[in-house]
Short mmCIF file of C-alpha atoms in Angstrom, two decimals:
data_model
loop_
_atom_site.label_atom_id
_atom_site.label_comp_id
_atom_site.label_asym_id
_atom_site.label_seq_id
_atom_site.Cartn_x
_atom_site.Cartn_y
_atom_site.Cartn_z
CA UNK A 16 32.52 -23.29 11.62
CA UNK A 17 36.16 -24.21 12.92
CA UNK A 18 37.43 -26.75 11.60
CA UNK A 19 37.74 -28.26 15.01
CA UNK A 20 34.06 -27.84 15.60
CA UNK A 21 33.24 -29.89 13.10
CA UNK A 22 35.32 -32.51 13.86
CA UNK A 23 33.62 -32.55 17.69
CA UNK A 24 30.43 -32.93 15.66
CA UNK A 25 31.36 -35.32 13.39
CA UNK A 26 32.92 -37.51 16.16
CA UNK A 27 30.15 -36.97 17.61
CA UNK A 28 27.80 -38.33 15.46
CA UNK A 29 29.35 -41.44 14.96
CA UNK A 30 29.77 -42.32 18.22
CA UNK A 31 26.51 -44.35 17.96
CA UNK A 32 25.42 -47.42 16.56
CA UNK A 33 21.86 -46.50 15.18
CA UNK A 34 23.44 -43.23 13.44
CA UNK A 35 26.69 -45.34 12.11
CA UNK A 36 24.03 -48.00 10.63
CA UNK A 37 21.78 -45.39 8.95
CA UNK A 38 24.94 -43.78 7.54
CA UNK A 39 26.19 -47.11 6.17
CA UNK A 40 22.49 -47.68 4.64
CA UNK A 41 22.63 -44.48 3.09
CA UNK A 42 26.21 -45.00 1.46
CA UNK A 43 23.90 -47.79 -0.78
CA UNK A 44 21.95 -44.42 -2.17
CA UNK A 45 19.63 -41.75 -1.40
CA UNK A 46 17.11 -42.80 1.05
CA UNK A 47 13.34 -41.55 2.85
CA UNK A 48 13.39 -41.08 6.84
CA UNK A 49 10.55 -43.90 6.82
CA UNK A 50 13.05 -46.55 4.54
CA UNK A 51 15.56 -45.35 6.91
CA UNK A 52 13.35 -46.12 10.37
CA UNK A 53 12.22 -49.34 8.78
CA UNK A 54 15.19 -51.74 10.15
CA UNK A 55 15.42 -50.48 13.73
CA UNK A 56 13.49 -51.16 16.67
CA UNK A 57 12.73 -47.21 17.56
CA UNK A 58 9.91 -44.98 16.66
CA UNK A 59 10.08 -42.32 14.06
CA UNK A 60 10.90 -39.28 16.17
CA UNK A 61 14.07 -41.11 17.86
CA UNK A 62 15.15 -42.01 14.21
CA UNK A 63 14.59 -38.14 13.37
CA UNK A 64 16.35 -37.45 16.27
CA UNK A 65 19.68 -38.86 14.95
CA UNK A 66 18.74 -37.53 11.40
CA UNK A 67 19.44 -34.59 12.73
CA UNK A 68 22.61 -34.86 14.45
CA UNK A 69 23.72 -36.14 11.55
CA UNK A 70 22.43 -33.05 9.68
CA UNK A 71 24.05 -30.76 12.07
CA UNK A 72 27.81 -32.60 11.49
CA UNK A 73 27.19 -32.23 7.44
CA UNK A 74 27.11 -35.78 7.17
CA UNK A 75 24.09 -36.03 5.56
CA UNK A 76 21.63 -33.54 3.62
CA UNK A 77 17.91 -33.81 2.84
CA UNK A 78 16.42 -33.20 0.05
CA UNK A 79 13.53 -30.60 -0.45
CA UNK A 80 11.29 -32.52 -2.43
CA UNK A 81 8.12 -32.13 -1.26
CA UNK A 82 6.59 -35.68 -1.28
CA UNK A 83 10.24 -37.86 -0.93
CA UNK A 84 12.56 -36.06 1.06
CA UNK A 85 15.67 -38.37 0.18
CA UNK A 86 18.55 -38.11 2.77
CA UNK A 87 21.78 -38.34 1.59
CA UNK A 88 25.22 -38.65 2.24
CA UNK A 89 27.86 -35.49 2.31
CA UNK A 90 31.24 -37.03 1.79
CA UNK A 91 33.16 -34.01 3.11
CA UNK A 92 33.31 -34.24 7.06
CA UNK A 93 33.95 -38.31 7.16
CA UNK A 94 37.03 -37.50 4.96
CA UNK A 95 38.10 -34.23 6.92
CA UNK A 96 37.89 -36.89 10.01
CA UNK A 97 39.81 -40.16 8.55
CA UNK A 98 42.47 -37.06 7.35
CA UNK A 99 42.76 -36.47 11.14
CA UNK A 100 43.04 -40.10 11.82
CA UNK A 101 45.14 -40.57 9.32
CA UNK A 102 47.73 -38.23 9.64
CA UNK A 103 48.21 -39.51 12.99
CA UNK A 104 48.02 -43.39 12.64
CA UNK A 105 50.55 -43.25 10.16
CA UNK A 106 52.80 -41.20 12.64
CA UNK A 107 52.07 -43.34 15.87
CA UNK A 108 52.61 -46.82 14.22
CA UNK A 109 55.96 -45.99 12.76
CA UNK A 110 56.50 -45.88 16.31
CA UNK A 111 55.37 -48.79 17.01
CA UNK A 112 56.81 -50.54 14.40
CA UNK A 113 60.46 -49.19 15.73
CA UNK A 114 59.39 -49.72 19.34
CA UNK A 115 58.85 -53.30 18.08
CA UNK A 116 62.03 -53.83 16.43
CA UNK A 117 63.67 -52.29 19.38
CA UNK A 118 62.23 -54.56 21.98
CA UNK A 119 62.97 -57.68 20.30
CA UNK A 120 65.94 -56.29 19.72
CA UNK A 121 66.49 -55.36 23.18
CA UNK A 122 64.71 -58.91 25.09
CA UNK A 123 67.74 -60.61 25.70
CA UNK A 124 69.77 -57.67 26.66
CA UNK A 125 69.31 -55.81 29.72
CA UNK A 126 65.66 -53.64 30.62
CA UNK A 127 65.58 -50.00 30.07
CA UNK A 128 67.09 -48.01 32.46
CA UNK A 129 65.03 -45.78 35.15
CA UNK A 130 64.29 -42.54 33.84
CA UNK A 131 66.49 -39.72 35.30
CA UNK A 132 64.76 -37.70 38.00
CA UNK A 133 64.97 -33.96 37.12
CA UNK B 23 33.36 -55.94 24.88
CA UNK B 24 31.68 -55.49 21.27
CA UNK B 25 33.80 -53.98 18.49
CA UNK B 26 30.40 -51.36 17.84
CA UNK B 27 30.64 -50.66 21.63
CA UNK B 28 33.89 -49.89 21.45
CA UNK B 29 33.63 -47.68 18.25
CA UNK B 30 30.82 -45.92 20.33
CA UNK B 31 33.68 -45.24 23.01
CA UNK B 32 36.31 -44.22 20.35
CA UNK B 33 34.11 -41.46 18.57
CA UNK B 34 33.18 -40.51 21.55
CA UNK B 35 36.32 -40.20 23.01
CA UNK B 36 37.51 -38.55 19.89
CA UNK B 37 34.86 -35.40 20.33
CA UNK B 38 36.56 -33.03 21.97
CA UNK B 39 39.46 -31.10 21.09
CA UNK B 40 41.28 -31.49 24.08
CA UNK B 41 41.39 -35.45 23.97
CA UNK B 42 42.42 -35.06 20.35
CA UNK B 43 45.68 -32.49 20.85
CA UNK B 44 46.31 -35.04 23.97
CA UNK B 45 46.65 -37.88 21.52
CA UNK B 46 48.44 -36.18 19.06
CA UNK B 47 50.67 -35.32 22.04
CA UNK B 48 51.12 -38.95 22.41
CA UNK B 49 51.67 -39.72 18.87
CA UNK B 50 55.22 -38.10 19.50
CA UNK B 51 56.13 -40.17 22.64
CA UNK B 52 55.30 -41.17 25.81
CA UNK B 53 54.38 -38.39 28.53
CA UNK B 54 52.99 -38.11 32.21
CA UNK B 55 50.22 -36.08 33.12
CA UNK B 56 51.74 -33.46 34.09
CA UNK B 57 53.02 -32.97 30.88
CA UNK B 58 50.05 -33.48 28.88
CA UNK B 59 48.05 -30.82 31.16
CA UNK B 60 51.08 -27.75 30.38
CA UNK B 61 49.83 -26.62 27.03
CA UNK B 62 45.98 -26.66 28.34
CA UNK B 63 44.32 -23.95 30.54
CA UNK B 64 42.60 -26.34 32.01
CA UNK B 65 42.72 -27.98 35.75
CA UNK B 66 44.91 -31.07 36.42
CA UNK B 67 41.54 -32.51 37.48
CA UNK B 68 39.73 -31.97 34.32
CA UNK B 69 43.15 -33.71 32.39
CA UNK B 70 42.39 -36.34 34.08
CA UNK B 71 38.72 -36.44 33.13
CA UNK B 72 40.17 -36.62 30.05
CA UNK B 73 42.16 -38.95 30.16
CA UNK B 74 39.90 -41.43 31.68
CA UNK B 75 37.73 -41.11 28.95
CA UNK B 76 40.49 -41.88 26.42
CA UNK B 77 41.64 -44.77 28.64
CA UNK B 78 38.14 -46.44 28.71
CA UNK B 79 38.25 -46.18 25.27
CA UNK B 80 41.55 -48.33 25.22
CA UNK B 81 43.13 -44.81 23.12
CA UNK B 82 45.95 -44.39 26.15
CA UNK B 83 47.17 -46.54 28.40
CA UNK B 84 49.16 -45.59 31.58
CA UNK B 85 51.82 -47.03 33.05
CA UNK B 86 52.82 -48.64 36.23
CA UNK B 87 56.03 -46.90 37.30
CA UNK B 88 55.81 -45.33 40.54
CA UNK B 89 57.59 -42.36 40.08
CA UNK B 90 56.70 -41.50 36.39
CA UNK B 91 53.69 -43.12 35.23
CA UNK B 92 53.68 -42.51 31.69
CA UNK B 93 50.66 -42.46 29.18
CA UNK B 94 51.26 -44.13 25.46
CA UNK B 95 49.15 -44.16 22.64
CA UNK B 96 47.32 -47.24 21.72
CA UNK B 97 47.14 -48.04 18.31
CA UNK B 98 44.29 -50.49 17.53
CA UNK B 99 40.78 -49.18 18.43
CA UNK B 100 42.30 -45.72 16.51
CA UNK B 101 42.59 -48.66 13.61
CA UNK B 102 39.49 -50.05 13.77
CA UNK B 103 37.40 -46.73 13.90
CA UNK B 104 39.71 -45.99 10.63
CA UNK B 105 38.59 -49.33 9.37
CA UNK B 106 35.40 -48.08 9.36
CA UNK B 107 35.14 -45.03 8.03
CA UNK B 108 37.01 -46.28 5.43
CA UNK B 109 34.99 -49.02 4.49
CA UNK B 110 31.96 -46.66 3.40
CA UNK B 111 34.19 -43.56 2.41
CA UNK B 112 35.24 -45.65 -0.17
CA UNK B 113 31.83 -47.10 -1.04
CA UNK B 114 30.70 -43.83 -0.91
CA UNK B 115 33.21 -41.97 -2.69
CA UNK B 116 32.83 -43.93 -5.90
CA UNK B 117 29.19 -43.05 -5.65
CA UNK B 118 30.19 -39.34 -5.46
CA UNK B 119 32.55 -39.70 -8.61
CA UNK B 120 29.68 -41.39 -10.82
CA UNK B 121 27.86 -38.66 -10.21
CA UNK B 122 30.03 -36.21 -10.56
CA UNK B 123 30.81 -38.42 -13.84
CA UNK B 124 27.03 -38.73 -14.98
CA UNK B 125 26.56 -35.18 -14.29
CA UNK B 126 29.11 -33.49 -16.27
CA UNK B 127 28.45 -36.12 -18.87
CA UNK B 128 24.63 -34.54 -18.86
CA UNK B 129 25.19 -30.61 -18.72
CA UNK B 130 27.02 -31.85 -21.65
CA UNK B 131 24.65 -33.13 -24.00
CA UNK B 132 21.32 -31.30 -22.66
CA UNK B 133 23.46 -27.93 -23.23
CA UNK B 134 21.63 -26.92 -26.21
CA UNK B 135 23.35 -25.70 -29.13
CA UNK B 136 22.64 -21.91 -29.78
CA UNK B 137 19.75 -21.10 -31.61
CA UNK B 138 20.80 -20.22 -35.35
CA UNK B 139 19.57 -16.95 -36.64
CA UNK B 140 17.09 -17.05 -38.57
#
């Protein structure tokens, strides 16, 4: 898979609360799909149901014991996805930390001037 | 609005690749649409899709001039999403190097020692 790919899964994934909460339970340890349902208000197949979009963005695995079938976390696409954040955020609030300084430098002074038409 | 709604709208914003070379786009400087639709084979329209979805998510904002109405980067839901993934990458993380820890520690000593001829 592109690395792209998985970052539209990953995203993805976490863009929901019940999946964010499970993965945050499971960053306490290994875990069953029943210990997992047990907090939220939904029935087993809807907690499966994100289980498994989880599964498909790697963020989780599940084990193939036969009784216990532990999920577990898979550290790799959350840090290929803060790396993209990262590399970023760092970037865009330099600027913002010189857009800052140039503003109040810039207040008392005169407002930027209109942008040339080409 | 509530910071896991918003997280919902930031991942979700952030799942598509388009929406994520627009915002590293941004991270350089300002730009108008126009300019953030030239590298994309994609409709002006659909942009704009886009970029709709990354402004409900409070990732862009556009401006007000007229003539030129800019889109910027904003910084702080990319911070908070950062926040945390970083909260349980780290909790997480340590997990992952005890175990990698406990496990070498183990292959070491249950490696048996060669059998000695007899």
């Amino acid at each position: 898979m592109q690395s792209s790919d998985r970052l539209d899964l990953t995203f993805a994934a976490l863009a929901d609360p019940t999946r964010r909460a499970i993965l945050a339970r499971l960053s306490g340890g290994a875990a069953s799909v029943g210990e997992l349902a047990e907090p939220f208000d939904i029935s087993l197949p809807a907690v499966t149901k994100h289980l498994k979009v989880l599964q498909r963005a790697g963020l989780i695995s599940q084990g193939r014991e036969a009784q216990w079938r532990p999920c577990r976390l898979e550290a790799r696409p959350m840090r290929e996805a803060v790396e993209w954040m990262e590399s970023y955020r760092r970037h865009w609030e330099q600027r913002f930390d010189r857009l800052d300084e140039y503003l109040r430098e810039t207040t008392k002074t005169s407002r930027r001037p209109p942008r040339k038409k080409k």
